[in-house]
GROMACS .gro file of C-alpha atoms in nm:
model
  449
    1UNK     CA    1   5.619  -1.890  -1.939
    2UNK     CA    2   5.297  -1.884  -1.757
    3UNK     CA    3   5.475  -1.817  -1.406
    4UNK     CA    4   5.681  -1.503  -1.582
    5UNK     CA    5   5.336  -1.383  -1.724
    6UNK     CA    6   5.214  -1.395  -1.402
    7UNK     CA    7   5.494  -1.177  -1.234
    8UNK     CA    8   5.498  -0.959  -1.536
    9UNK     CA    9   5.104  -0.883  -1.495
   10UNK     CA   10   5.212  -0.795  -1.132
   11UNK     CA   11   4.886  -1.008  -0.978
   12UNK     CA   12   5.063  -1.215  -0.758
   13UNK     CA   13   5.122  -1.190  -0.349
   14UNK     CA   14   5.444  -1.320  -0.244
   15UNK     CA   15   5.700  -1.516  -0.430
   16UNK     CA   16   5.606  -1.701  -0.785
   17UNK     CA   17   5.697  -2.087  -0.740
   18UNK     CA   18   5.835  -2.341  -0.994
   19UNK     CA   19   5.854  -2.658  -0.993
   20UNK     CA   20   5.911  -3.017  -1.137
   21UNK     CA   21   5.556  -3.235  -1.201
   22UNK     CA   22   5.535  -3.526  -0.982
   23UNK     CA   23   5.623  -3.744  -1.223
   24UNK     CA   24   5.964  -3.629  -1.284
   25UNK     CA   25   6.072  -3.606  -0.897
   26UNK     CA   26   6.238  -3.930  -0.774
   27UNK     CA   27   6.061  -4.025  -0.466
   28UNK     CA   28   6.269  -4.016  -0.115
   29UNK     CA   29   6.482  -4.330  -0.081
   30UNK     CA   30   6.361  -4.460  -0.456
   31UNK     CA   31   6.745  -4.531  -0.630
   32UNK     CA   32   6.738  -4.326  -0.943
   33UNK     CA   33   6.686  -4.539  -1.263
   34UNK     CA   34   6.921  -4.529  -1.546
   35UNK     CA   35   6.867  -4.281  -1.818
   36UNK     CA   36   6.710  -4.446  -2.174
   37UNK     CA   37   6.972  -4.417  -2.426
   38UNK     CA   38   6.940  -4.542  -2.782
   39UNK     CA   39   7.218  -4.844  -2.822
   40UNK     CA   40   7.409  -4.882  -3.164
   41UNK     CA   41   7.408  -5.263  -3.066
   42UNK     CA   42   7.018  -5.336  -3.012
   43UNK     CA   43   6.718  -5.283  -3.276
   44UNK     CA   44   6.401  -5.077  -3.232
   45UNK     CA   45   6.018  -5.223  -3.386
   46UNK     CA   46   5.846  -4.937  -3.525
   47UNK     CA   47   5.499  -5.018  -3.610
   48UNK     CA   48   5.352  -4.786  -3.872
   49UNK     CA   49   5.705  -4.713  -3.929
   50UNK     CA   50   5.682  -4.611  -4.263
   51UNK     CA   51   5.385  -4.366  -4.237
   52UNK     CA   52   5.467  -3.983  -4.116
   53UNK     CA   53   5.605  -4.000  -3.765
   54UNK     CA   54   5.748  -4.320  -3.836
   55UNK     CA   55   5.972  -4.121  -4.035
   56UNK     CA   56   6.038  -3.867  -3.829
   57UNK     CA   57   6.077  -4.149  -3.524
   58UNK     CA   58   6.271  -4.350  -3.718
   59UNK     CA   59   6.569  -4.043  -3.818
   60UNK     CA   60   6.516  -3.952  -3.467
   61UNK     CA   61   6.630  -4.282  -3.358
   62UNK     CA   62   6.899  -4.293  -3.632
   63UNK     CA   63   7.031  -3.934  -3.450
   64UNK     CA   64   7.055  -4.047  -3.144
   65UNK     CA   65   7.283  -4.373  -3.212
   66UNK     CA   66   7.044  -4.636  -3.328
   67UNK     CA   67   7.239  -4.850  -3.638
   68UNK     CA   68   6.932  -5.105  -3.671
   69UNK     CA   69   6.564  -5.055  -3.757
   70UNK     CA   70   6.272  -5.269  -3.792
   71UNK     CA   71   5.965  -5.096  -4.006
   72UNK     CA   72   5.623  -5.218  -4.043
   73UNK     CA   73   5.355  -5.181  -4.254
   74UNK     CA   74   5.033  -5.279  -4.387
   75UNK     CA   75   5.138  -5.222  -4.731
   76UNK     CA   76   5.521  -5.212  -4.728
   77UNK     CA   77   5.718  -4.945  -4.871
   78UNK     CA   78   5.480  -4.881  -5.129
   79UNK     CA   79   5.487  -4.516  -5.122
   80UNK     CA   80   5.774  -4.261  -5.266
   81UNK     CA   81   5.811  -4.111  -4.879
   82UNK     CA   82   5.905  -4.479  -4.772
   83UNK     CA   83   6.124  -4.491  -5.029
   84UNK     CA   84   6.313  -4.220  -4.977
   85UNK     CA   85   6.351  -4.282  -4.593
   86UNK     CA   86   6.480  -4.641  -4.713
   87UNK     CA   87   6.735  -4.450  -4.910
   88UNK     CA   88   6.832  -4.183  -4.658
   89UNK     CA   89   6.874  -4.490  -4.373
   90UNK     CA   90   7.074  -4.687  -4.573
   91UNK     CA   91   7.331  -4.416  -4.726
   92UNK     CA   92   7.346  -4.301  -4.329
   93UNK     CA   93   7.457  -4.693  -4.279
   94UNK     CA   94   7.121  -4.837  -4.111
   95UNK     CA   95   6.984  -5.156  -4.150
   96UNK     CA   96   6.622  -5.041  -4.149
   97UNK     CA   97   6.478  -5.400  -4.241
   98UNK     CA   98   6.050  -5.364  -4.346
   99UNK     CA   99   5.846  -5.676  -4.246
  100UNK     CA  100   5.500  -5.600  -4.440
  101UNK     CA  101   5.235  -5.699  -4.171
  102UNK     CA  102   4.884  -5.653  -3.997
  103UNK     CA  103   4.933  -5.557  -3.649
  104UNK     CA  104   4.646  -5.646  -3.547
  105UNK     CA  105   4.674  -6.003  -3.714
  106UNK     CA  106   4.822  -6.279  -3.423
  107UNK     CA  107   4.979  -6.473  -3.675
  108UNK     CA  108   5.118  -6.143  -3.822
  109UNK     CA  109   5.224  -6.028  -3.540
  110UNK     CA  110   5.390  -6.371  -3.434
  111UNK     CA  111   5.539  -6.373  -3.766
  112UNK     CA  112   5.700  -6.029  -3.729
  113UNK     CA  113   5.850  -6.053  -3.367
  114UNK     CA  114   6.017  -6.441  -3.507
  115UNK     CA  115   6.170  -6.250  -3.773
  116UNK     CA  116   6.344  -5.959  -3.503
  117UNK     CA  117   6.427  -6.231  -3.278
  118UNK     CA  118   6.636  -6.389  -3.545
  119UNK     CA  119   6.842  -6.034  -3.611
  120UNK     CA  120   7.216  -6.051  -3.483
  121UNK     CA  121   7.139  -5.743  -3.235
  122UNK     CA  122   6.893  -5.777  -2.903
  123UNK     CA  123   6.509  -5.612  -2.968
  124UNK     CA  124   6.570  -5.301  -2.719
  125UNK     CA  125   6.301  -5.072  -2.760
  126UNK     CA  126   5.934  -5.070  -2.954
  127UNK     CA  127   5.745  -4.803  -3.060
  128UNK     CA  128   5.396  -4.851  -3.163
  129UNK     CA  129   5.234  -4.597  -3.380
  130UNK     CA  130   5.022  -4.826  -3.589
  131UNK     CA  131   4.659  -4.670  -3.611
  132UNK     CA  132   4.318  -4.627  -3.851
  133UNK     CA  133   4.100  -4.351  -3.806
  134UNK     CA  134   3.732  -4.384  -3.914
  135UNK     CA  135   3.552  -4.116  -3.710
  136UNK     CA  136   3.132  -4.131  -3.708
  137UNK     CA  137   2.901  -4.020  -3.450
  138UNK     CA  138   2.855  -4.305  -3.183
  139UNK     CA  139   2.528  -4.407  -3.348
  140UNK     CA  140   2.654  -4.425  -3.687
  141UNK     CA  141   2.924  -4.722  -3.561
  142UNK     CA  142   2.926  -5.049  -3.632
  143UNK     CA  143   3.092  -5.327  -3.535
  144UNK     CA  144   3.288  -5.332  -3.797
  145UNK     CA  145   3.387  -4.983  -3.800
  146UNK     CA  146   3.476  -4.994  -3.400
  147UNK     CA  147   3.675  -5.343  -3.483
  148UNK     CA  148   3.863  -5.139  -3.750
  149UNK     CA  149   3.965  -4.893  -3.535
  150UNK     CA  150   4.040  -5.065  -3.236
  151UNK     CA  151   4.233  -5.377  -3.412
  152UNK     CA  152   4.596  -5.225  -3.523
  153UNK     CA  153   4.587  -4.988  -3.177
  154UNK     CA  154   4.432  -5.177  -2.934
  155UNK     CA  155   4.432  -5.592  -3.021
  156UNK     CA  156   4.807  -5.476  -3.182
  157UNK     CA  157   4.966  -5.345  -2.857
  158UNK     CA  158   4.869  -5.617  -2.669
  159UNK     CA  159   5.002  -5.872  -2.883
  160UNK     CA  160   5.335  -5.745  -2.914
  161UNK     CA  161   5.317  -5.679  -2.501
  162UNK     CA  162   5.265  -6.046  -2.488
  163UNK     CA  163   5.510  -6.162  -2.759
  164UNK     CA  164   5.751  -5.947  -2.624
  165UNK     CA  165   5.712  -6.036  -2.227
  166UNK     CA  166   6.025  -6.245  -2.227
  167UNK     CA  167   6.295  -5.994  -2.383
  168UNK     CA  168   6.459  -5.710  -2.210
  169UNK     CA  169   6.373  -5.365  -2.350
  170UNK     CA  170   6.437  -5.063  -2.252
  171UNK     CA  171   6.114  -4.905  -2.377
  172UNK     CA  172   5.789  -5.022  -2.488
  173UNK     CA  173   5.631  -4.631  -2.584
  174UNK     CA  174   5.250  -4.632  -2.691
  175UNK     CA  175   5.153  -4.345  -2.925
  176UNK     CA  176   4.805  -4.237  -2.719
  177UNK     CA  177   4.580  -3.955  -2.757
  178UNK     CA  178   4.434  -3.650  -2.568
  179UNK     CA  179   4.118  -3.814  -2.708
  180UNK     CA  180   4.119  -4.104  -2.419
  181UNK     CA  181   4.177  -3.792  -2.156
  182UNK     CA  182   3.906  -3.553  -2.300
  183UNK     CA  183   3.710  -3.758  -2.495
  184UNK     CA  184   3.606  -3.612  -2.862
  185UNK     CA  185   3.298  -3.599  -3.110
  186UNK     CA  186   3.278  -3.842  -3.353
  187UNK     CA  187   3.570  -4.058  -3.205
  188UNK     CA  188   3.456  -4.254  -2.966
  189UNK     CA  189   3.592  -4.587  -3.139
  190UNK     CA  190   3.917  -4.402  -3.147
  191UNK     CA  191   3.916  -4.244  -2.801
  192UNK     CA  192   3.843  -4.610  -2.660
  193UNK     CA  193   4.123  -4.793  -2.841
  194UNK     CA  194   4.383  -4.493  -2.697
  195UNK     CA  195   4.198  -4.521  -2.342
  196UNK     CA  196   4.361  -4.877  -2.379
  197UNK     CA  197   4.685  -4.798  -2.463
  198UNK     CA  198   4.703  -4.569  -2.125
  199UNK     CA  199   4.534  -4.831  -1.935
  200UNK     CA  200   4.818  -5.135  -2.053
  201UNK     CA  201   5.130  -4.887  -1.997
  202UNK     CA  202   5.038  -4.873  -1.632
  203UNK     CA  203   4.973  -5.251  -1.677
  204UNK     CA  204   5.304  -5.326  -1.768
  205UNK     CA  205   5.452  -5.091  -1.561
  206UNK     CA  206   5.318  -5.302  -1.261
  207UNK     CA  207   5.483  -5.565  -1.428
  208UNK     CA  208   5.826  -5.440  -1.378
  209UNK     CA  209   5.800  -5.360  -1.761
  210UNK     CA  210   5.863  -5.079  -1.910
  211UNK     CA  211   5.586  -4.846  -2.070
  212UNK     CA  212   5.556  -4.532  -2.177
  213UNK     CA  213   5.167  -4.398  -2.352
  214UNK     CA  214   5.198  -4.076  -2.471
  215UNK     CA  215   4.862  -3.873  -2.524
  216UNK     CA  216   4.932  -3.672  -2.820
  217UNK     CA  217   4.724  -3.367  -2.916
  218UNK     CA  218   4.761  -3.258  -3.295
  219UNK     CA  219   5.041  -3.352  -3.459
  220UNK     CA  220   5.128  -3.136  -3.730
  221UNK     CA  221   5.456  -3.157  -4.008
  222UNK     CA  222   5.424  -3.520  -4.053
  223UNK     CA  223   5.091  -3.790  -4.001
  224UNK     CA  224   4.737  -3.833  -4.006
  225UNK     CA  225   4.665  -3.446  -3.939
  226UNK     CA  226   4.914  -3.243  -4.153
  227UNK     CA  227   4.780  -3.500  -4.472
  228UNK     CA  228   4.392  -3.388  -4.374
  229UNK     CA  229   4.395  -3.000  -4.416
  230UNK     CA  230   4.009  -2.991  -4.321
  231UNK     CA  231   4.078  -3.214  -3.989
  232UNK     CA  232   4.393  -2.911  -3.895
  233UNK     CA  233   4.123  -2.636  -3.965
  234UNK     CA  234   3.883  -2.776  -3.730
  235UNK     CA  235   4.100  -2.875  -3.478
  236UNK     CA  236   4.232  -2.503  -3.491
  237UNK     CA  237   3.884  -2.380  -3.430
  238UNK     CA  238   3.830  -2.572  -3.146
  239UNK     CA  239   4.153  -2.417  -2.997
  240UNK     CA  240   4.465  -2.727  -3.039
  241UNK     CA  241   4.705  -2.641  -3.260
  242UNK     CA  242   5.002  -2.837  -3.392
  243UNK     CA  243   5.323  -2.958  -3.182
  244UNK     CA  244   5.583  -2.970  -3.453
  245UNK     CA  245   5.806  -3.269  -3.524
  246UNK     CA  246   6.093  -3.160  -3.347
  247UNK     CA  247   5.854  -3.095  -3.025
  248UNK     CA  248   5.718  -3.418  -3.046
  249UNK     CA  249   6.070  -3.588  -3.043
  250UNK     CA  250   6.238  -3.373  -2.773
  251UNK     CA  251   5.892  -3.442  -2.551
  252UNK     CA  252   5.936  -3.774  -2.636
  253UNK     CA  253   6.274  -3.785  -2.464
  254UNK     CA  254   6.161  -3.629  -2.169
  255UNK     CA  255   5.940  -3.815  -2.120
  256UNK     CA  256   6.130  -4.149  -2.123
  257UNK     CA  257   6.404  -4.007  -1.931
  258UNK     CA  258   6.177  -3.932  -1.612
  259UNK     CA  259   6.032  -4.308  -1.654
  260UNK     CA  260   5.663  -4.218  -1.614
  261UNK     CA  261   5.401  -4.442  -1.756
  262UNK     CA  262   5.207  -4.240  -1.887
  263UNK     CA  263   5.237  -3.840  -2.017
  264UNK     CA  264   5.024  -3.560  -2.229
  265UNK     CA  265   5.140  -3.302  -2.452
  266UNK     CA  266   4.918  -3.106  -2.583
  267UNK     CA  267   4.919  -2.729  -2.723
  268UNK     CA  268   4.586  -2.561  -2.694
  269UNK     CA  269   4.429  -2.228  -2.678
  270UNK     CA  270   4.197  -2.270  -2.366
  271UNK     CA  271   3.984  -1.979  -2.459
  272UNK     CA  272   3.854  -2.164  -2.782
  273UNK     CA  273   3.878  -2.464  -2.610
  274UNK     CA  274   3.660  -2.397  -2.328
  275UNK     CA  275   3.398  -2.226  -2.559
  276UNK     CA  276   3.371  -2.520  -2.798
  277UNK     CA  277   3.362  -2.824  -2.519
  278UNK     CA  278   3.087  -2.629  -2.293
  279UNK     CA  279   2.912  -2.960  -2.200
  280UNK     CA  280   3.321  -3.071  -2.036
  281UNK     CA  281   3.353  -2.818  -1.792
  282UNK     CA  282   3.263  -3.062  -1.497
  283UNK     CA  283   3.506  -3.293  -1.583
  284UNK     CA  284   3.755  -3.329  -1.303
  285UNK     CA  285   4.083  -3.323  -1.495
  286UNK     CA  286   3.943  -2.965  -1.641
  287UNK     CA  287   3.847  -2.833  -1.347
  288UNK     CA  288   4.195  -2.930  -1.197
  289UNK     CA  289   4.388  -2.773  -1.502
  290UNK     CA  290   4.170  -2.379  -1.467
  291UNK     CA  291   4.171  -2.464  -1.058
  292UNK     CA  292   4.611  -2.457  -1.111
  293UNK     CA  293   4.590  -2.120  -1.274
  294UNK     CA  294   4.498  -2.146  -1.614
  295UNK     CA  295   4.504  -1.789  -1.803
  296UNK     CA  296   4.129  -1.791  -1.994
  297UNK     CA  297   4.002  -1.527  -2.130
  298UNK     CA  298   3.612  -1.571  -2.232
  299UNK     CA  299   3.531  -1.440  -2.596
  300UNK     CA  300   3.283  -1.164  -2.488
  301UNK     CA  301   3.016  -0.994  -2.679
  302UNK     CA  302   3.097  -0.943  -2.987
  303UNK     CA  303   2.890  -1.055  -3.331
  304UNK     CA  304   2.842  -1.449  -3.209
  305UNK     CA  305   2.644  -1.328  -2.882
  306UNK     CA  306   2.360  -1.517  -3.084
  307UNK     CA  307   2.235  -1.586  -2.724
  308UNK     CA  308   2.185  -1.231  -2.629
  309UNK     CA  309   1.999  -1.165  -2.990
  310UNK     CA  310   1.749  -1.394  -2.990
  311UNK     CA  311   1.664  -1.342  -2.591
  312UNK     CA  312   1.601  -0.928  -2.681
  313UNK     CA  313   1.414  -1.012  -2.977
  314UNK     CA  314   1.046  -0.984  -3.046
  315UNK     CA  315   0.824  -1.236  -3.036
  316UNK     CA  316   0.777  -1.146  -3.422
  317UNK     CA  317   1.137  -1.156  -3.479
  318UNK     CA  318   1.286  -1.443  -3.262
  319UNK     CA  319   1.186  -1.690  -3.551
  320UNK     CA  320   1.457  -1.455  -3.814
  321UNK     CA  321   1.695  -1.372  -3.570
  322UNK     CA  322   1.708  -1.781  -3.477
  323UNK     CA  323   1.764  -1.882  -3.858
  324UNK     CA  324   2.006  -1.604  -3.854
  325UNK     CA  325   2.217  -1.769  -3.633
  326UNK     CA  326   2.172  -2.076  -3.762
  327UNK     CA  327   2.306  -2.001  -4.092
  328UNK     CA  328   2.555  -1.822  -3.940
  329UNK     CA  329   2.700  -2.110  -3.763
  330UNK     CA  330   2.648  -2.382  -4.102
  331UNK     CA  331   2.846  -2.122  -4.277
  332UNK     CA  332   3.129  -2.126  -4.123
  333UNK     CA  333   3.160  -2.507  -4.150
  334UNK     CA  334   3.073  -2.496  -4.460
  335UNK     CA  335   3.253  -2.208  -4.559
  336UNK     CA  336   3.005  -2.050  -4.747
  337UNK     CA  337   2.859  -1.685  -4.711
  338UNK     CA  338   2.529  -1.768  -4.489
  339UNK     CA  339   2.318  -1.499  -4.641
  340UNK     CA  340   2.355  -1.787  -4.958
  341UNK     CA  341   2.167  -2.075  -4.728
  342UNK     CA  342   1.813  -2.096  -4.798
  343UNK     CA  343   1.618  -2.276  -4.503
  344UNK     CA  344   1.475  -2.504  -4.656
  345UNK     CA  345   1.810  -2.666  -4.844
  346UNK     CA  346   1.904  -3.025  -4.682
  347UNK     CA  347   2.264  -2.941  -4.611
  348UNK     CA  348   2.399  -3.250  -4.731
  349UNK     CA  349   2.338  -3.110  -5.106
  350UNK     CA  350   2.623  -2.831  -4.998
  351UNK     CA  351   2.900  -3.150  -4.902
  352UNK     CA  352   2.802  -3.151  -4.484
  353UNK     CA  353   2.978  -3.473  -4.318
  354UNK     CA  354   2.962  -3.613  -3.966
  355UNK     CA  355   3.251  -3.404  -3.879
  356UNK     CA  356   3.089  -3.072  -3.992
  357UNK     CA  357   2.794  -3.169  -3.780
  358UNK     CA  358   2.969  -3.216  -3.463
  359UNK     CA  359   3.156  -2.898  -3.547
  360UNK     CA  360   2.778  -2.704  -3.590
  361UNK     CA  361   2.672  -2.864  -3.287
  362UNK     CA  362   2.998  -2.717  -3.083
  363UNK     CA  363   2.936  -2.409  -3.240
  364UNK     CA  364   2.601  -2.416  -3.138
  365UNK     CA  365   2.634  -2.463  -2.776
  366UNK     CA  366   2.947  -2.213  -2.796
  367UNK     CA  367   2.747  -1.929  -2.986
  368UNK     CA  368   2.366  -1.955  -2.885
  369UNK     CA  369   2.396  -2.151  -2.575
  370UNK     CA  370   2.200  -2.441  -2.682
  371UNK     CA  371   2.343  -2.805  -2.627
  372UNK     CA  372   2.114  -3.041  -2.863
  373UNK     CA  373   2.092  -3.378  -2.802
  374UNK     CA  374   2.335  -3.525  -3.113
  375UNK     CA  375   2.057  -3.736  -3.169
  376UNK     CA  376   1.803  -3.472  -3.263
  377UNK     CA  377   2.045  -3.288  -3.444
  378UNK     CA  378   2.139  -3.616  -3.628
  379UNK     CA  379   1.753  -3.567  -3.767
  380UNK     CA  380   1.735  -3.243  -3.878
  381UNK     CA  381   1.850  -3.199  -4.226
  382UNK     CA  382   1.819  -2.820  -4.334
  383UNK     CA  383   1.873  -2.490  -4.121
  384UNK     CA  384   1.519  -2.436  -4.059
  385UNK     CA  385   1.468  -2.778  -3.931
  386UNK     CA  386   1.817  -2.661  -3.695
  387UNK     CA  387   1.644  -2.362  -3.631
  388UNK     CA  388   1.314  -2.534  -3.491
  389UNK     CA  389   1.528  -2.765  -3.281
  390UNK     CA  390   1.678  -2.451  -3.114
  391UNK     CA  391   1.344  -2.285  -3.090
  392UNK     CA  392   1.185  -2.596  -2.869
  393UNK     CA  393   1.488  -2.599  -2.677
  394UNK     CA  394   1.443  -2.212  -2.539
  395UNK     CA  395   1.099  -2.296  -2.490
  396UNK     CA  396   0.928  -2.156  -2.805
  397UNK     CA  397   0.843  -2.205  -3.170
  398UNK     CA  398   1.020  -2.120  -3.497
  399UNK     CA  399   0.666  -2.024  -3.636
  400UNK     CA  400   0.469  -1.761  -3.540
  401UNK     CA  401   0.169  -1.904  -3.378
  402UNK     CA  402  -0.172  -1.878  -3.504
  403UNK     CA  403  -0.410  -1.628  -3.307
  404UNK     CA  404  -0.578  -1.885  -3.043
  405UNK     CA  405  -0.982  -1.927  -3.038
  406UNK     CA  406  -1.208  -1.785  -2.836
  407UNK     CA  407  -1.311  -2.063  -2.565
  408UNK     CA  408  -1.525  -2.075  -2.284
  409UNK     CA  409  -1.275  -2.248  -2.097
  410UNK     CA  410  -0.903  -2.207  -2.095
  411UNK     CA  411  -0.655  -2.519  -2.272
  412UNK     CA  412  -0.485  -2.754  -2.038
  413UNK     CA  413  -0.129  -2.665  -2.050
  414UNK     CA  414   0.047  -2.913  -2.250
  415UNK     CA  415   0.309  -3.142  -2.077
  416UNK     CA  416   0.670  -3.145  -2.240
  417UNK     CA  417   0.979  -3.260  -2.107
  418UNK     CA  418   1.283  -3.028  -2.081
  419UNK     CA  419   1.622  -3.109  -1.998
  420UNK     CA  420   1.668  -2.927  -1.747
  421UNK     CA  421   2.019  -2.953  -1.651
  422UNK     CA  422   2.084  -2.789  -2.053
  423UNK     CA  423   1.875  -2.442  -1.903
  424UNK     CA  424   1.977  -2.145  -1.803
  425UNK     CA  425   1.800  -1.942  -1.499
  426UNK     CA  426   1.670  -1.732  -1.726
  427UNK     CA  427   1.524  -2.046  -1.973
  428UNK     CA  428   1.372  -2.187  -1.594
  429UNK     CA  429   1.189  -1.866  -1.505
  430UNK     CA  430   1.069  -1.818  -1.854
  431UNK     CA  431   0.910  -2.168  -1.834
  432UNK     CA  432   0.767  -2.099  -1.532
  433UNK     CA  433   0.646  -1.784  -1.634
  434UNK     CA  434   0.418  -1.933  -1.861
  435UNK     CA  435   0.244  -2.175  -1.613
  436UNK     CA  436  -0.095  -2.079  -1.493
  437UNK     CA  437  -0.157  -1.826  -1.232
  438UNK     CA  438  -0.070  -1.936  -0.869
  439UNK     CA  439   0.171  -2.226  -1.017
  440UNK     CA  440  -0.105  -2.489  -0.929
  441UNK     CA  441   0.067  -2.651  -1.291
  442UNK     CA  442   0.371  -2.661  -1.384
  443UNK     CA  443   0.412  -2.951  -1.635
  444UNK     CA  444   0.600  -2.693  -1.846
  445UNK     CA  445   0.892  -2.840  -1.707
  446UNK     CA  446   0.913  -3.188  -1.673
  447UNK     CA  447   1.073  -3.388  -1.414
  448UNK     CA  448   1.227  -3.646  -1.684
  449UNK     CA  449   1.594  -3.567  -1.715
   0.00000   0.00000   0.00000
C-alpha cells in the first residue's frame, strides 16, 4: 500500500520496487525447509491457553487440523469463556485436556510437560502466551513486582525450552512485544521479560531448534488490551492501534512459514507516534524505519503549539499561559474540562495513576517541548507544581519575581545546572542572553549533563 501511495502521489523518479524482507528470501544454495503444518496426529501446549488469545490460538489450531490440545492455566477453567471454549472443542471432537499450573513454578512446569509426554500423540508444537502485567514507573518497582512479571514470561519459557530439548517440535512460538524493540513507560519489568523471549528464540534457533518470538503491538478483540478499555485509549493516543484476531493468526502463519526467529507486527500511526516518543528519535531501529520511507506527517500549529504560546508571551503572562497548558494536558488524561483544575489541587484527589503520569509527561514533551526528568515529575503533585517544573526547565519562574533592590554592587549570577541536551537553540541563546556583559560568566548553563 505504501509503494502504490507513492506512485499515486506521483513523487517518485524511475520505477517503484517491491520486494520480499530478508527474512522471507531463502538464501542462495540454503535447501528450502518444509512448510509448518498443524498435524491431526501430534498435540500443541498452550500456555495461558485459556485466557483471550488462547482462545482464539487454540480454534485457530483446531481450523487448521489440530485434533489434540493441551491448555494451561493458573486457575483452570474457572471462567464462563473457558468454559465455553471447552464446550465448543469438544462438540468439534478435540481433546483439549487443561493441566492447572504455574509456569513459572519448576516443579509445575515438570509436572505439566510429564503429563503431555504421557498423551498417545507426539508434543509437536508449543505456544507460550503465559504473561502478568503490573506496569509502575522504574522507581516505583520492586523486586517483587519485577519477579512477578518476569516469572510466567521469562523463568516460564525457559523451563519448558529445557524440558522440552529432547522432543521434536515443529514450533516453539514466543508471544513477545514491541515493548522489548521500543521500549515503553512504565514497563520496564515487562519490556525486559519480552527482551528475553527475543533473545532465547535466536538461542534456540542456534540450537538447531525451532523458535519463533513474535513482538506483538496491541492486540485488540481478545486479551489483556481489549479487557482494559483505558490501556486501548491510551495506546490509541500514542498512535498503535489494534491488529484484530484474525490478523494476528494469519501473521502468525506467515511468519512460521518463512522460519524466521524472530518477527514484529505492529499497526501504528507514525505521526502520533513520533510526537508522543520525542526523546526515541535517535534510536537506530527508528531512524532505519523513517530512513526506508516512512510517510509522517508532523501535527503542525494548531491549538497544542503550547510551545509557541508561552515563547510569545509576556513576561507578565508566561506564568498563565504555562498553567494553561498544563491543565490542558492533565485534562485530557484525566478527561476532565481543564478550565475545572484549580492549581493548587494534588491530582491524585481527581483518580491520576502511574499510567496517566507517563501519558502527561508524553504529552508534555509532545505539546510544550519540555522532556522532564520522570523523577521530578514523580514529585510534583498539583498543576502548579507541573507548571513550575516547566517554568525552570525554559529557564524562568512560574512567579512573577519581586522588583530587585537597589545595590551598590551587582548579584553574582547564580549557578544552575541545565540539561542541556533537553534545549532548544532558542532555550541556549536565551540562557546565554542573560549572562553578564562580555560572557566573562556563564554558569547559567552548566556543564553537568
Amino acid at each position: 500500500d505504501a509503494a502504490f501511495r507513492l506512485m499515486a502521489g506521483g513523487r517518485h523518479t524511475g520505477k517503484v520496487i517491491v520486494a520480499f524482507a530478508d527474512p522471507f528470501v531463502v538464501r542462495t544454495g540454503e535447501p528450502p525447509r518444509a512448510p509448518f503444518a498443524v498435524r491431526p496426529d501430534a498435540a500443541y501446549l498452550i500456555t495461558g491457553g485459556l485466557g483471550g488469545f488462547g482462545r482464539v490460538l487454540s480454534e485457530w489450531l483446531v481450523e487448521n487440523g489440530a485434533r489434540h490440545l493441551v491448555l494451561t492455566s493458573r486457575s483452570g477453567a474457572s471462567t464462563p469463556e473457558a468454559t465455553a471454549l471447552l464446550d465448543r472443542l469438544r462438540t468439534a471432537g478435540v481433546t483439549a485436556t487443561v493441566v492447572r499450573a504455574d509456569i513459572g513454578s519448576p516443579d509445575d512446569t515438570t509436572r505439566l510437560i510429564n503429563e503431555v509426554r504421557a498423551l498417545p500423540v507426539p508434543l509437536k508444537g508449543v505456544f507460550h502466551l503465559a504473561m502478568v502485567i503490573d506496569d509502575a514507573p522504574l522507581a516505583a518497582l520492586t523486586a517483587d513486582r519485577f519477579r512477578s512479571v518476569m516469572a510466567p514470561k521469562a523463568l516460564g519459557a525457559w523451563l519448558l525450552h529445557e524440558r522440552t530439548l529432547d522432543l521434536d517440535l515443529d514450533c516453539f512460538v514466543l508471544f513477545s512485544s514491541v515493548s522489548s524493540i521500543f521500549g515503553n513507560p512504565a514497563q520496564g519489568n515487562y519490556a525486559a521479560a519480552n527482551a528475553f523471549l527475543d533473545s532465547l528464540a535466536h538461542h534456540r534457533r542456534a540450537l538447531g531448534k525451532p523458535a519463533l518470538a513474535i513482538n506483538w503491538g496491541v492486540l485488540g478483540g481478545e486479551g489483556y488490551v481489549a479487557r482494559n478499555e483505558r490501556v486501548a485509549e491510551y495506546l490509541a493516543r500514542q498512535g498503535t492501534a489494534a491488529l484484530t484476531p484474525r490478523e494476528v493468526t494469519t501473521l502468525m502463519e506467515g511468519f512460521l512459514a518463512a522460519h524466521t526467529p524472530q518477527a514484529a507486527a505492529i499497526r501504528v500511526d507514525w505521526a502520533k507516534w513520533r510526537q508522543s516518543f520525542r526523546g526515541m528519535q535517535e534510536n537506530p531501529l527508528v531512524e532505519r524505519i523513517f530512513a526506508a520511507g516512512i510517510e509522517v506527517q508532523e501535527s503542525g500549529g494548531g491549538g497544542n503549539d503550547w510551545r509557541g504560546r508561552i515563547q510569545a508571551a509576556s513576561p507578565e503572562e508566561r506564568d498563565d499561559v504555562i498553567i494553561q497548558a498544563v491543565r490542558d494536558v492533565v485534562g485530557s488524561v484525566l478527561r476532565v474540562k481543564p478550565e475545572s483544575l484549580r492549581a493548587d489541587q494534588p491530582l491524585t484527589d481527581l483518580g491520576l495513576d502511574s499510567l496517566m503520569g507517563v501519558e502527561i509527561e508524553n504529552l508534555i514533551e509532545s505539546s510544550i517541548g519540555v522532556a522532564l526528568p520522570p523523577t521530578s515529575l514523580m514529585r510534583a503533585r498539583t498543576i502548579g507544581q507541573i507548571a513550575s517544573l516547566i517554568g525552570e526547565h525554559l529557564g524562568g519562574s512560574t512567579t512573577t519575581p519581586a522588583a530587585p533592590a537597589p545595590a551598590a554592587e551587582p548579584a553574582p549570577v547564580a549557578a544552575t545546572e541545565v540539561d542541556i541536551e533537553a534545549l532548544s537553540d532558542e532555550d541556549i541563546d536565551s540562557l546565554l542572553g542573560d549572562a553578564p556583559a562580555g560572557g566573562s560568566d556563564r554558569s547559567g548553563v552548566g556543564a553537568s549533563r
